[in-house]
Coordinates of C-alpha atoms in Angstrom, one line a residue:
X1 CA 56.7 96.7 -39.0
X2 CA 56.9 100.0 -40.6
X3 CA 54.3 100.9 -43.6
X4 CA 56.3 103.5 -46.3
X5 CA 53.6 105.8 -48.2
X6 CA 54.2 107.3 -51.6
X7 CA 53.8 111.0 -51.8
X8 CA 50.7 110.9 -53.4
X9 CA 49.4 108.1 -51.0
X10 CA 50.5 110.6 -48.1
X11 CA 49.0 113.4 -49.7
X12 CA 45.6 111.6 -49.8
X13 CA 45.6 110.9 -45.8
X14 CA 47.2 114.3 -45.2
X15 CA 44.0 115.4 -47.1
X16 CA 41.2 113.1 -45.2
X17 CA 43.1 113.8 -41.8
X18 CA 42.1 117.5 -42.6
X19 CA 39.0 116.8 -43.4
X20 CA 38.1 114.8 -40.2
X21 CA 39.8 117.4 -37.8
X22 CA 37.5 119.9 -39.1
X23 CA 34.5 118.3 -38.7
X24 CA 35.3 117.0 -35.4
X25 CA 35.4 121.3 -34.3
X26 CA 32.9 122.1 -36.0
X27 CA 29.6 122.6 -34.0
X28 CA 27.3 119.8 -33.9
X29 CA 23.9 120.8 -35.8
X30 CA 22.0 117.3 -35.2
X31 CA 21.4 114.7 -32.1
X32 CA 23.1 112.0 -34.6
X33 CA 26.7 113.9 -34.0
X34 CA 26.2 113.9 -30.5
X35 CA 29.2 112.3 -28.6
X36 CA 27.4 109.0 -26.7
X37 CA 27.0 109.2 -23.3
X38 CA 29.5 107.8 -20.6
X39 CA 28.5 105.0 -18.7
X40 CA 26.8 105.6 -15.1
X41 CA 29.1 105.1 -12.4
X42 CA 28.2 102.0 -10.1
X43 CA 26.7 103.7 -7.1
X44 CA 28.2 103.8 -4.2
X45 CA 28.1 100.7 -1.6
X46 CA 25.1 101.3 1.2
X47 CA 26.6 100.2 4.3
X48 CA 24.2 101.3 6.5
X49 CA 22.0 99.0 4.2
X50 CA 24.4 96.1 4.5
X51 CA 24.2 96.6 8.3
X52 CA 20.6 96.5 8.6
X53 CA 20.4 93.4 6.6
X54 CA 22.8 91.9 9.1
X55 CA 20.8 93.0 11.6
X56 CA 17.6 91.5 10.0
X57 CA 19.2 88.2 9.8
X58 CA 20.1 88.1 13.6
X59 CA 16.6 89.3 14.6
X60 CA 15.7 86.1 12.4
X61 CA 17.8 83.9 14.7
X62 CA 21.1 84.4 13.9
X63 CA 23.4 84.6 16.8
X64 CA 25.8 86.6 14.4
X65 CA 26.3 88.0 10.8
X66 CA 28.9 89.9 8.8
X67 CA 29.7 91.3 4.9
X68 CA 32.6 92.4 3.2
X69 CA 32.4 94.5 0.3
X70 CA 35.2 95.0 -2.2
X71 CA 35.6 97.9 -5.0
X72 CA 37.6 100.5 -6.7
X73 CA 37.3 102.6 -3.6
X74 CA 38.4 99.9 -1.1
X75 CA 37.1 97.1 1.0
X76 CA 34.5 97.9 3.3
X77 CA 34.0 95.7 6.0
X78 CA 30.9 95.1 8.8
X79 CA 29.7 92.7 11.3
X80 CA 27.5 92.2 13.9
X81 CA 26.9 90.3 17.0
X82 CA 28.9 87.2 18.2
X83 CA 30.8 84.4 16.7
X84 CA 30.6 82.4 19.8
X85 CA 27.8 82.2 21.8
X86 CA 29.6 81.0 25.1
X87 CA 32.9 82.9 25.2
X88 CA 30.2 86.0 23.6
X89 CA 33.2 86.3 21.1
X90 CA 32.3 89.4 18.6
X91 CA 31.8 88.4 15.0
X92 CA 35.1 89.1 13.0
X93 CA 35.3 89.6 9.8
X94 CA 39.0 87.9 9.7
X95 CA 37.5 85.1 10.8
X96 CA 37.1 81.2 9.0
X97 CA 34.1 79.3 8.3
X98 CA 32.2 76.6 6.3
X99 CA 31.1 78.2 3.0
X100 CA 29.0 75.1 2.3
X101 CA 27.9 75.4 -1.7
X102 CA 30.3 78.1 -2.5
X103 CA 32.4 75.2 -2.9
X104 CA 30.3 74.0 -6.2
X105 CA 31.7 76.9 -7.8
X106 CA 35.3 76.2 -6.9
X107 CA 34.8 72.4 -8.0
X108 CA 33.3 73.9 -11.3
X109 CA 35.9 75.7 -11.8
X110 CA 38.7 72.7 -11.7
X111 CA 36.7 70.6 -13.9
X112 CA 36.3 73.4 -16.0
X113 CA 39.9 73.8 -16.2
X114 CA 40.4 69.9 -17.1
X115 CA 38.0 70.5 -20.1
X116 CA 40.6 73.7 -21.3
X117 CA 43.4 70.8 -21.0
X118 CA 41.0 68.3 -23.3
X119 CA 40.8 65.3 -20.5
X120 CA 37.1 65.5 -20.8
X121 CA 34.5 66.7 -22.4
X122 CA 31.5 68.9 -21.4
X123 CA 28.8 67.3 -23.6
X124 CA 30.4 63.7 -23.2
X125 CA 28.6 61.5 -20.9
X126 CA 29.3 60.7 -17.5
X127 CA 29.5 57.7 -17.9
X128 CA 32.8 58.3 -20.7
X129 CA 34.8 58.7 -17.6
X130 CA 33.3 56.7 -15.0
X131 CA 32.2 53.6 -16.7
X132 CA 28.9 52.1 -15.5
X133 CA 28.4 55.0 -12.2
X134 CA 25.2 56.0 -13.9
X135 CA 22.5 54.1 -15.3
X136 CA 21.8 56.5 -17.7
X137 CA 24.6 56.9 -20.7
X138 CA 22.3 59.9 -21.7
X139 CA 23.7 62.1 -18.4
X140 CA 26.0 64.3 -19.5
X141 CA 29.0 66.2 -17.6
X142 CA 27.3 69.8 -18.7
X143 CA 24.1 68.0 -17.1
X144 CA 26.2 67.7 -13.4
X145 CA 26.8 71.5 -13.3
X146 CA 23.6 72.9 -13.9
X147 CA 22.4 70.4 -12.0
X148 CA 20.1 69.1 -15.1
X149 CA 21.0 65.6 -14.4
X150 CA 18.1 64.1 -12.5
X151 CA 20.0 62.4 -10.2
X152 CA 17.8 62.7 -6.8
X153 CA 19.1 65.2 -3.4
X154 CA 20.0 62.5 -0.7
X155 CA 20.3 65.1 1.4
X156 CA 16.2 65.6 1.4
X157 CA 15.8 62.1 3.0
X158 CA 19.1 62.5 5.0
X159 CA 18.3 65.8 6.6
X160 CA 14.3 64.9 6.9
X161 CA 14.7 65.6 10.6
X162 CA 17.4 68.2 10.8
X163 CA 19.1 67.8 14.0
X164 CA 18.4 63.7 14.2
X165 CA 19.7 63.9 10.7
X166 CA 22.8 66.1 11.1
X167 CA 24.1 63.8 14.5
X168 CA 23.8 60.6 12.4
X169 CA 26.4 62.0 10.3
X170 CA 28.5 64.7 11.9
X171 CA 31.5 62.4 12.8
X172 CA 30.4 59.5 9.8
X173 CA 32.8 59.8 6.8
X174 CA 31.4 58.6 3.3
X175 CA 32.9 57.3 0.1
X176 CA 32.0 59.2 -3.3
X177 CA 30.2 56.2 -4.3
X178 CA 28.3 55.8 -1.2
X179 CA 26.8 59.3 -2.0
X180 CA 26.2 58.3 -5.2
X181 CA 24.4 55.0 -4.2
X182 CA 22.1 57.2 -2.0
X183 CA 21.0 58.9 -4.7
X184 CA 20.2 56.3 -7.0
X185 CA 18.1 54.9 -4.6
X186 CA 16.1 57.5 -5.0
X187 CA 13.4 58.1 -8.5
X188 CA 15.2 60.4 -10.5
X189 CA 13.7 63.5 -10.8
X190 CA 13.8 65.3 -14.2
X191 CA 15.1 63.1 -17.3
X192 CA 18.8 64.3 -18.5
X193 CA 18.8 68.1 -19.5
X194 CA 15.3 68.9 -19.7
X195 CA 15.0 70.7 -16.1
X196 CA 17.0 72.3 -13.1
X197 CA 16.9 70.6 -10.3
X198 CA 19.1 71.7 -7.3
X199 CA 21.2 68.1 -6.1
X200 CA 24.2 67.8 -4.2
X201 CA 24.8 64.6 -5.7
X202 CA 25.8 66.5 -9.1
X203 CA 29.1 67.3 -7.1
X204 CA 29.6 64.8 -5.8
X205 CA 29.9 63.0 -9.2
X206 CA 31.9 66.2 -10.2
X207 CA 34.4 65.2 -7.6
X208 CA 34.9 61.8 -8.5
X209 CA 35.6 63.3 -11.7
X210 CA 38.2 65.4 -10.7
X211 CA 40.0 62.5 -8.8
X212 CA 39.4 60.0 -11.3
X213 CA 41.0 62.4 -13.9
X214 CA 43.8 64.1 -11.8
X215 CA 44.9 60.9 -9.8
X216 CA 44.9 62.7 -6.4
X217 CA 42.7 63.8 -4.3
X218 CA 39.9 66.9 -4.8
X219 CA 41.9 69.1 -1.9
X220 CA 45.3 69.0 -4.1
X221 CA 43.1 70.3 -7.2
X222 CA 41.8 73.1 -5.0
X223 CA 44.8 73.9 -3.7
X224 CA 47.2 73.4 -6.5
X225 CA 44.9 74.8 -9.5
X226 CA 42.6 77.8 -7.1
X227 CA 43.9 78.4 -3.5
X228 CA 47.8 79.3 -4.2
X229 CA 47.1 81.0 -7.3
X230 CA 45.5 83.2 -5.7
X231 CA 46.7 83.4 -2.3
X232 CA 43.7 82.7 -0.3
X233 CA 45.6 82.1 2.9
X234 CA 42.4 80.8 4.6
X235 CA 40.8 78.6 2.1
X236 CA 41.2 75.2 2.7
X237 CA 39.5 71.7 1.6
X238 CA 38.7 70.1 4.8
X239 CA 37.7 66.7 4.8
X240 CA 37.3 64.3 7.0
X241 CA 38.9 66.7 9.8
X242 CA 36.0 68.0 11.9
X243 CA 37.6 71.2 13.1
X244 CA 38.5 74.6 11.8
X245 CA 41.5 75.7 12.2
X246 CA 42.4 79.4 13.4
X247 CA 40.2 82.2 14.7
X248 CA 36.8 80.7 13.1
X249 CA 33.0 81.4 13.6
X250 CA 31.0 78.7 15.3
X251 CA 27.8 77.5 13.7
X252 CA 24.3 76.8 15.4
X253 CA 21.8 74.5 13.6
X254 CA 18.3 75.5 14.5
X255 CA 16.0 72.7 15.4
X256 CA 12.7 71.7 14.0
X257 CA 11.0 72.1 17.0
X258 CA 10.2 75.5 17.9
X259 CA 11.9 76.8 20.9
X260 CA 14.4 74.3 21.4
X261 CA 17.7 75.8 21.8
X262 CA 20.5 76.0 19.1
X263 CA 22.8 73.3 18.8
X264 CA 26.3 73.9 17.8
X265 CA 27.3 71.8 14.6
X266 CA 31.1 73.3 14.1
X267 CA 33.0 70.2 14.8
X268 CA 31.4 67.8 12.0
X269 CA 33.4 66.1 9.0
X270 CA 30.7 67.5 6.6
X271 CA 31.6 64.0 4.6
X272 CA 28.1 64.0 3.1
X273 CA 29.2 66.8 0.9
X274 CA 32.6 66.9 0.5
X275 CA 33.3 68.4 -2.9
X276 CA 29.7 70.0 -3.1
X277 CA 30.4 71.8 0.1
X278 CA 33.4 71.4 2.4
X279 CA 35.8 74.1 2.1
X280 CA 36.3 76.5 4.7
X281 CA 37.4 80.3 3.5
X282 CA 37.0 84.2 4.6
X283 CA 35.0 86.6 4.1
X284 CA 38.7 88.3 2.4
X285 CA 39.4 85.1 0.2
X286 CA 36.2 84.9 -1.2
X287 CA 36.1 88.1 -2.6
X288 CA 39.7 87.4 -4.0
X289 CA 38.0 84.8 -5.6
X290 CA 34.9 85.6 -6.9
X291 CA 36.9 88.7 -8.5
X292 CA 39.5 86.5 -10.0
X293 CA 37.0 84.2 -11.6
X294 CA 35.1 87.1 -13.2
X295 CA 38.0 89.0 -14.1
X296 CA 39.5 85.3 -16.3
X297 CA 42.7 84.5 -13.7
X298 CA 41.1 81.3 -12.9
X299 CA 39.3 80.5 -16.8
X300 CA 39.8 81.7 -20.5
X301 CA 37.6 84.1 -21.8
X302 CA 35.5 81.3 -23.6
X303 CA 35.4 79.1 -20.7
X304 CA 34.1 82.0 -18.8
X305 CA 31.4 82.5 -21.8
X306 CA 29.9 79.2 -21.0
X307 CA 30.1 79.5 -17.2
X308 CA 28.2 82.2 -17.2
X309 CA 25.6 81.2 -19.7
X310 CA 22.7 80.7 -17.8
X311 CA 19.1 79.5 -17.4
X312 CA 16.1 80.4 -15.0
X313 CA 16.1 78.4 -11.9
X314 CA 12.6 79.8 -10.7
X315 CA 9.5 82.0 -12.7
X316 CA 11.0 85.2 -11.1
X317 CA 13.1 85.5 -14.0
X318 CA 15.7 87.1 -11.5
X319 CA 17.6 84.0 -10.7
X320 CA 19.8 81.9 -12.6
X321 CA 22.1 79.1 -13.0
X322 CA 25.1 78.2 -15.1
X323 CA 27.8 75.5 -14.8
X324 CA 28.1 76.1 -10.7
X325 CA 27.5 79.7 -10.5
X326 CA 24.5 81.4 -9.7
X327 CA 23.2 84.8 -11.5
X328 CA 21.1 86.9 -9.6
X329 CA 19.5 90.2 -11.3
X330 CA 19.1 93.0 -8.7
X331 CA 16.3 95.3 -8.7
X332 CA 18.6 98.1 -10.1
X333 CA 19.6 95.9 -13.1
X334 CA 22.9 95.2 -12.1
X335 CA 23.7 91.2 -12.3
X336 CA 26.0 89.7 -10.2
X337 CA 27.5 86.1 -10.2
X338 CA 28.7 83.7 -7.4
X339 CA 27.3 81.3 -4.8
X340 CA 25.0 80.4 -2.1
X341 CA 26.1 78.0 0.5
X342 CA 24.6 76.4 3.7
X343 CA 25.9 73.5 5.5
X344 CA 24.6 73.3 9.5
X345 CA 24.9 76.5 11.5
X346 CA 26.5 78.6 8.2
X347 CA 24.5 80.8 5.6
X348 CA 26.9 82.3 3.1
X349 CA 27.0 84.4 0.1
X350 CA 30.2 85.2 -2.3
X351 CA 29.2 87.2 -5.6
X352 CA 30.9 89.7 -8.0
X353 CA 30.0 91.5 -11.0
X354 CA 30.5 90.3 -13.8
X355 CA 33.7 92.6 -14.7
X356 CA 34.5 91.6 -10.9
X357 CA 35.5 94.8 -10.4
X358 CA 33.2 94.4 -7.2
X359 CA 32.0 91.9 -4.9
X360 CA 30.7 91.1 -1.8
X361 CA 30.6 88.2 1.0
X362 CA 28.8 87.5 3.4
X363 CA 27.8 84.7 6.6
X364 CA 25.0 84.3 9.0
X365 CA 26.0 81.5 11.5
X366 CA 23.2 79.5 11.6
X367 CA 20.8 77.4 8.9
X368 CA 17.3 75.4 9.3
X369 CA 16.0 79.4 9.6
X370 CA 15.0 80.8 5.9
X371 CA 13.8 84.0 7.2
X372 CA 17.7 84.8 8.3
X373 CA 18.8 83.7 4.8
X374 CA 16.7 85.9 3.1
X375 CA 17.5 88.6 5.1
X376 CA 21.5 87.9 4.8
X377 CA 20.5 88.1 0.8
X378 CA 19.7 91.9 0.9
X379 CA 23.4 92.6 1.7
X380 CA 23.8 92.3 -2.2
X381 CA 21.1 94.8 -2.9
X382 CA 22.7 97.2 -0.7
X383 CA 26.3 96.8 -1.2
X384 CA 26.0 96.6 -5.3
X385 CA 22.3 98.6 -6.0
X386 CA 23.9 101.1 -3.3
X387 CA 21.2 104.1 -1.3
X388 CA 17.7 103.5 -2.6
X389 CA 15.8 106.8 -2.8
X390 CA 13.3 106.9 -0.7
X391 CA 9.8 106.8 -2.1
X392 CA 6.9 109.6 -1.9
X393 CA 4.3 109.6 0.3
X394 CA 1.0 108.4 -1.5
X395 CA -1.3 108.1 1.5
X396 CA -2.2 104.7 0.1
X397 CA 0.7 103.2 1.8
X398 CA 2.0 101.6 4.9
X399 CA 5.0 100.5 4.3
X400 CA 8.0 101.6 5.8
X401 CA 9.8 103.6 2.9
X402 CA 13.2 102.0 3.9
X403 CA 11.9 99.0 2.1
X404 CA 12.8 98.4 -1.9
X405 CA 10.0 98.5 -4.2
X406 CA 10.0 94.3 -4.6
X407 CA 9.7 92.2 -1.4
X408 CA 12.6 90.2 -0.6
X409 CA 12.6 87.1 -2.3
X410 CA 12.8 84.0 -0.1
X411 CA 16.9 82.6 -0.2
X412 CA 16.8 79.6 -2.3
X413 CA 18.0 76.1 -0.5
X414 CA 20.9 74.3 -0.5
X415 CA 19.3 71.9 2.1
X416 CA 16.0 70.9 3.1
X417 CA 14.8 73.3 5.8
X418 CA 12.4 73.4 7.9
X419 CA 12.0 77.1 8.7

């Protein structure tokens, strides 16, 4: 629409556009008509950082390890050691795997998507939509993906004995509610909303949700409402089927007992997780999707808002949680948002800025072996903190000057471990 101005009404902004062109030459005398200063650029990604924390994790056990960083000045990619352990198979960064708990984060983000289309309610109770599953009315949806719901980890008593644990299950295939009844065996272990505690059987209860609300199964909602959107060619939901399809990493479970050799858990219908951690991707696709989620393809800017609202999940006041995404605050301020994941013989980690203008993946392939999983975590210190400087000599300390100022904090668990 176009505004007409009366002669005198011109003659007035004629008059103040003057007046502001004139003051914007003329010299500044004071540090309030200073121009404000342009944002820092993001440093640069330290590969040769990434590297050595791939490196770390396969002096930690892993047979294997490999990243993938993603910015404005390309994708970066790195890997080291084998995929396979008996053909001695490089690691391949083109390559599929189990992502384990990534997959929280792409069931939060369906039953997100079902709360933009009103056929449920965050702050409803559970129990709304699946009359009776809970003995608690009080447990709310909101509750099941920040994991404030009390409901008890089966996975604690079902993975006591890791290896023992893991064959009693590798070919078994469970129903949702047999999950469910697993955990309500178990005491509760916070009441509804007061504290965060980490439980698989959250997502499960967020799949039953999904198909309960959809009508089909959890793998059509990934695929219809996630994977083809966004073209992740290598993603897949894949339950009960034990295999992965393609070029593909093999994982190796570590057992409890120290020395015993590695046993290799690819093959397995991962059916005690199913949507709390049973798609496979790629190192490629879960950038893709990380980024899209942060950049609001996948989520409307207020959905988004509340997804990444967050809470403390430890007194570090570094890590956080939202509705299934993690925060983690790096030691050069810069916060990124994504995933963990580990199912057996897989360590993974998919996180983006929050502008998703970067992000970075990465997999170990092995679990039961926390010292490899905290090393795979400094991947995201190097790749989004970029080249630390090194330190000055004090003559007070030993420690190599390669090393950040904070110690490595241990990786937090998706499963019970034993190392």
């Amino acid at each position: 629409m176009t505004v007409l101005l009366s002669s005198r009404r011109r003659l007035t902004v004629s008059a103040a556009l003057i007046a502001a062109l004139a003051g914007a030459l003329a010299p500044a005398t004071t540090a309030s008509a200073a121009l404000p200063a342009a944002p820092s650029p993001a440093p640069a990604p330290d590969m040769a950082g990434v590297v050595a924390a791939l490196e770390s994790a396969m002096a930690s056990g892993a047979p294997g390890a490999m990243a993938r960083y993603s910015g404005p000045e390309g994708a970066k990619e790195r890997a080291v050691g084998v995929r396979d352990r008996v053909s001695g198979a490089a690691m391949d960064t083109k390559a599929r795997f189990r992502i384990g708990s990534v997959s929280k984060t792409f069931s939060s983000v369906v039953l997100l998507q079902l709360v933009e289309e009103g056929r449920l309610q965050l702050d409803a109770s559970v129990n709304t939509y699946l009359e009776g599953l809970l003995p608690d009315d009080r447990v709310t949806v909101r509750h099941l993906l920040t994991h404030r719901s009390g409901l008890a980890d089966y996975t604690n008593a079902m993975f006591n004995q890791t290896v023992p644990g893991f064959e009693a299950v590798r070919n078994r295939v469970f129903s949702y509610q047999e999950l469910v009844d697993l955990s309500l065996a178990e005491p509760r272990t916070t009441e509804p909303g007061v504290a965060y505690k980490y439980s698989n059987a959250n997502f499960v209860v967020v799949g039953m949700l999904i198909e309960k609300l959809t009508q089909r199964p959890v793998a059509d909602a990934y695929q219809r409402r996630i994977i083809k959107p966004l073209g992740l060619r290598k993603t897949t939901y894949a339950h009960p089927d034990t295999r992965i399809k393609g070029t593909h990493v093999r994982g190796y479970l570590h057992p409890d007992e120290a020395g015993a050799p590695l046993v290799d858990s690819t093959e397995q219908t991962v059916s005690w997780a199913q949507s709390a951690g049973a798609v496979i991707s790629s190192p490629a696709d879960l950038n893709t999707f990380t980024s899209a989620l942060m950049r609001g393809r996948l989520l409307s800017s207020a959905m988004l808002e509340a997804m990444t609202t967050v809470t403390p999940t430890d007194t570090t006041n570094t890590r956080f949680y939202g509705l299934g995404l993690r925060r983690y605050d790096l030691t050069c301020g810069t916060q990124v948002y994504g995933h963990t994941g580990t199912v057996q013989g897989f360590y993974t980690y998919a996180f983006s800025t929050r502008d998703g203008r970067r992000s970075l993946s990465a997999l170990a392939n092995t679990s039961n072996r926390g010292a490899a999983n905290t090393a795979l975590g400094g991947t995201l210190e190097a790749a989004f903190c970029g080249k630390q400087p090194t330190p000055a000599p004090t003559g007070r300390s030993t420690a190599p000057s390669a090393f950040p100022d904070r110690a490595p904090l241990p990786a937090e668990r998706d499963l019970p471990e034993r190392y």
